[in-house]
Amino acid sequence: MQKPRLSRRQFVATTAAASAVMIAAPFVRGARAAGKLAIGFWDHWVPGANDTLTKLVNDWAAKEKVEVSIDYITSQGNKNRLTIAAEALAKSGHDIFAFPTWEPQAYSKYLEPVSDVMEPLIKQHGQVNATVEYLGRADGKWIAVPATVGSQIKGPCSRIDLMKKLAGVDVQALYPAGGPPKADAWTLDAFLKAAEACHKAGASFGIGLGITSDSVDTAGAIFHSFGAALVDKGGKIQAKSDPVRQALDYLKKLAAVLPPDAPAWDDASNNKWLISGKGALIMNPPSAWAVAKRDAPQVAEQCWTHGMPAGPKGRYAPFLPYFWGVWNFGKNKPAAKSLLAALSTREAAEKMVAASGGYDLPSFAKLTDFKTWAEEGPPKGTLYHYPNPHNHQILSVAAAPAPPKIAAQIYTQGVQTKMVVRHLQGEAMEKTLAWAESECEGFMRT
Amino acid sequence: MVDAAIRAEGVKSGARKRTSLRRMMQRKSTIAFFMALPLITLISLLVLYPAGYSLHLATLNKSMERFVGFGNFTFLFTRETFWMVVQQSCIFAITAVIFKALIGFVVAHFVHNIPAKGQRKWRGMLLVPWVIPPAMSCLAWLWLFDPSYSAFNWLIALFGGDPVPWTGNTYWARFSVILVNIWIGAPFFMIMYLAALKSVPEQLYEAAAIDGASWWQRIWYVTLPMMRNIIAITALFSLIVTFANFDIVRIMTAGGPIDTTHVFATWSFRVGIEGADIPLGASVSLFMVPILTVAAVFILRDITRRGNES
């Protein structure tokens, strides 16, 4: 029996036909055709905010045929930071993670560059502020996308009635709802005078001097307002400089009229201070006001979120962005980048801001005009100036412009607030500066 | 013939092997080893591996890319905060252990003298601080010491006193964390001492009473010598646990104000996890090992010596 033989011509013809069929055949995509994606998001304080984010992700997943799994990881007890550290060490875990302010820089070598996501977003939504660039870029590349969820400005939230009655400051006139600020007279000197007057009347400003972020952010913004940096952009220690002396001198005067236990305050203390009706001002995003709305409505209706006072070198507001980053050991980077782009659209950002009651902030210049901030109340317009819509403040992070890995240490160790407490407790200025210099030297190790 | 001899030898040696294996398996020590094997495996995975890994981490540079040997330890020696943490850890552990031992000793005597009928009830109640998860009880204490809304301050204010900055002032903050540690740990001492007291033969007290010994002499010459070993072991155990404490300081003060209540574990967490410097954090935590080893060697040597004497 003779075996059928395939001639060269037949082989070529068959291969060509098969290829044509393969190319012409319709691409049938399954429900999970584009693979799986594991996400570690920050667990939001605001009830219901996670649900909106989940819905946005699920809508994207259904469209892109990706199977997603989301873990909401709390920042209580630093659980999210522990998870980040563990995943970086194990080089395994989620594909996307929500990184708190300094973490993208700390783990930059494990992060997939996302310039291809960020560049179109900047074209579409306008520039991001310098703080986002400082924290989100390394070696000329974007290493993470600024997240709407969790990003916040920690400006003053004042009691309208107490500020007017005790300090003679009309915060609504300085920052009218729906219009640009008229706050030229709102300077650090005016702020100190108001703090002294309120303290004298038994309604001290609720500003902490601990080492948690609310305390550090306020001290950091005041340092910036004096042009004071402990370490400059080039990594040179500047602790013993005149701007640092001026900032410390000012903060000592301010600390003297803060609650006596301010050195022990954490991030909950200022919220409690405002909600209990004890204080005339705190430095916080609108979460304290939101809780007051539920627990102490008579306090909430007297709250007004507004801008920082200006110092000799400008008007600086503390800004703490969250970032969404993609691990470079992640298994589905294209899908991860696609999701980050989808979560950064104007529509998605607006939904997240609404779900958080105005707490969350997009970092792009053209995304500060959502109706949530204009309409939230009572009193109506209380959040209008929260997203810095008229760009009258410089959004900053404490310890900048030091190289981020050094700045993160200064920030985490609360060096600036510790300086204030040491000086307040009677340590000589030069001794405090020498201590700060020594601490910064310790942060230089690589 | 030779083949047969070899075969016979082989059969004999095989049987001997089987017998010796059986004998080995029947030995008490082998059985004990196999029964302890799950625990040994568990300890290896959960204690030895992490300990070895932290030793490895402590020898790396900040970005964990380079071996630096003892570089992290020598760096720590140059830091003011590190020496403050050493000092604070010693103050915290020694003060707390002394007070826990004293309170435990006194309370154990009280409980020992309660009639047997009501003793169980008191023993149970006195153990409550020790059995509540420390994270929960620390939160309750935090509310009592809260910077602005302290319940203690409210009571003080009722009597016209000024509020005390319990966690805002260095000395009060140290007092607060030590107090909470004593509150949680004293029942452990109490129960250990109570067990020791119950094992002191009654005849010794009777003999001392016949000799006209006073209450204090009975304590000094009978009770204390009989309890010496249990006192030493309890103190050592508690010293190790207190030195390595994390939860109380973390919840109550987070190391503040200005780092003056940090102990090794809390500072290690701050530097390693919060400061993203894991090798330095590992080095800080490992620094407890030599200090505790020295304490353990001295205490255990004393116990062994007394054991040999008796």
PDB file of C-alpha atoms in Angstrom, chain A residues 109-110 405 446, chain B residues 59-68 279:
ATOM      1  CA  LYS A 109      12.471  49.856  42.082  1.00  0.00           C
ATOM      2  CA  TYR A 110       9.555  47.422  42.326  1.00  0.00           C
ATOM      3  CA  LYS A 405      13.961  58.963  50.495  1.00  0.00           C
ATOM      4  CA  THR A 446      21.652  54.559  51.550  1.00  0.00           C
TER       5      THR A 446
ATOM      6  CA  THR B  59      23.283  42.739  57.504  1.00  0.00           C
ATOM      7  CA  LEU B  60      21.895  44.490  54.417  1.00  0.00           C
ATOM      8  CA  ASN B  61      21.982  48.156  53.458  1.00  0.00           C
ATOM      9  CA  LYS B  62      18.875  50.343  53.495  1.00  0.00           C
ATOM     10  CA  SER B  63      17.786  49.397  49.985  1.00  0.00           C
ATOM     11  CA  MET B  64      18.508  45.717  50.790  1.00  0.00           C
ATOM     12  CA  GLU B  65      20.854  45.345  47.838  1.00  0.00           C
ATOM     13  CA  ARG B  66      24.257  45.199  49.522  1.00  0.00           C
ATOM     14  CA  PHE B  67      25.815  43.263  52.396  1.00  0.00           C
ATOM     15  CA  VAL B  68      27.052  45.697  55.038  1.00  0.00           C
ATOM     16  CA  PRO B 279      17.377  46.364  57.727  1.00  0.00           C
TER      17      PRO B 279
END
